[in-house]
Structures are given as C-alpha cells and as structure tokens.
Amino acid sequence: MKIIDLHDPKRVDRPPDDVEILLSMGNFVHDEFLISKVELRLYNERLDSKLGVFSLITSFVETNKGSIEMIYDEGFRGENPLKRATEFLISNLGISGLILRSIISLREKAT
C-alpha cells in the first residue's frame, strides 16, 4: 500500500529536487510496524521574483505495511529549506513524532 496524503497528489508526481535521509535500513519497530526508511523530500514548485522559491517539503515513511508521503512544510522558506527542516527535526526529537503521525495515517487509510 502506497499512500500520498496530499490534497493534490500531482504535486509529488515527479522525482524530488532533494532528499534528506533520516533513517534507512532501520529495524525500528513501533507497535506492529517495522520502519525501514524515513526521509524528508523537497519539491521546488515555483519562483517568485521577490519571495524566492516556493518549497514543498514532504515526509516519507516506509514500513512493512506500506509507505506514506505527507506534507511536512511548504512556503517561501529561503535558502536551504530542506537542510533547516532536517536539523530542526533531529535537534527536537521530531523524528519519533513524524513516525507516529505516519503510522496513525497508515492505520486510518487501511480501514
């Protein structure tokens, strides 16, 4: 099962412009879900002459029961938005929250 949890899934219907791997080849287990991959993905959507690049950052979590890609952040975020989002997640223990949110969504979509 592969879930794209966005209002407009076409926004991520192409390879991302950049990827930050937060967990790969993992053996992290949460309830009955084996988490094998956690990523943040950057999609640059448009350029504004004053505000810069409009960025869509998604989270991608792959488990033994399916994968899910969801919006993490979006907007005019300046230079290196993916790197800053990754640093924020790592320094604030946000990865576990991101995994939990993904598992909840996977469970809801499976029913």
XYZ file of C-alpha atoms in Angstrom:
111
model
C 0.000 0.000 0.000
C 1.416 3.376 -1.047
C -0.378 6.464 0.223
C 0.127 10.040 -0.937
C -1.639 12.102 1.739
C -1.905 15.462 -0.036
C -4.919 17.376 -1.348
C -3.279 17.360 -4.793
C -1.101 14.240 -5.232
C 0.162 15.590 -8.576
C 2.417 17.927 -6.600
C 4.707 14.970 -5.892
C 4.200 13.148 -9.177
C 7.871 13.556 -10.096
C 11.252 12.861 -8.500
C 12.021 15.245 -5.622
C 14.548 18.027 -6.118
C 16.400 16.925 -2.983
C 16.117 14.258 -0.274
C 17.401 14.088 3.293
C 17.515 10.556 4.686
C 16.694 10.477 8.392
C 16.588 6.691 8.766
C 17.414 3.928 6.303
C 17.717 0.182 6.585
C 16.324 0.538 10.045
C 14.933 -2.036 12.384
C 12.852 0.434 14.345
C 9.562 -1.124 15.454
C 6.529 0.855 16.560
C 3.566 -1.330 17.524
C 3.399 -3.855 14.685
C 5.048 -1.545 12.131
C 8.666 -2.146 11.124
C 10.041 1.230 9.990
C 12.621 0.807 7.239
C 13.002 4.329 5.848
C 12.264 7.913 6.888
C 13.006 10.818 4.551
C 12.241 14.462 4.029
C 11.731 15.335 0.369
C 11.961 18.755 -1.254
C 9.896 19.782 -4.271
C 10.597 23.274 -5.621
C 7.317 24.394 -7.134
C 7.651 27.944 -8.397
C 9.836 31.030 -8.304
C 8.669 34.477 -7.208
C 10.888 37.401 -8.149
C 10.576 38.928 -4.650
C 9.993 35.979 -2.337
C 12.203 33.358 -3.990
C 11.386 29.673 -4.369
C 8.129 28.195 -3.098
C 9.108 24.881 -1.494
C 7.032 21.848 -0.639
C 8.686 19.583 1.933
C 7.137 16.180 2.479
C 7.847 13.381 4.894
C 8.134 9.866 3.517
C 7.917 6.855 5.823
C 8.250 3.295 4.560
C 7.093 0.388 6.714
C 6.457 -3.324 6.332
C 2.750 -2.470 5.920
C 3.075 0.274 3.326
C 4.501 3.709 2.751
C 3.095 7.192 3.154
C 4.157 10.616 1.902
C 2.636 13.648 3.646
C 3.132 17.400 3.716
C 5.666 18.421 6.338
C 6.027 22.114 5.420
C 5.500 24.435 2.495
C 6.014 28.051 1.574
C 8.713 30.547 0.714
C 11.383 29.225 3.073
C 14.540 30.875 1.765
C 17.876 29.170 1.231
C 18.383 25.507 2.176
C 14.866 24.822 3.494
C 15.352 21.049 3.497
C 18.577 21.215 5.494
C 16.984 23.532 8.066
C 13.910 21.312 8.399
C 16.119 18.258 8.862
C 18.232 19.951 11.529
C 15.075 21.048 13.348
C 13.649 17.516 13.359
C 16.883 15.957 14.570
C 17.565 18.508 17.304
C 13.988 18.466 18.660
C 13.288 14.719 18.640
C 10.747 15.295 15.894
C 11.508 12.077 14.048
C 9.510 9.968 16.501
C 6.536 12.332 16.166
C 6.780 12.170 12.395
C 6.814 8.355 12.517
C 3.852 8.249 14.894
C 1.823 10.619 12.697
C 2.625 8.470 9.661
C 1.598 5.241 11.397
C -1.688 6.803 12.510
C -2.382 7.874 8.925
C -1.465 4.442 7.559
C -3.867 2.795 10.013
C -6.682 5.217 9.100
C -6.210 4.666 5.363
C -6.086 0.871 5.757
C -9.584 0.706 7.279
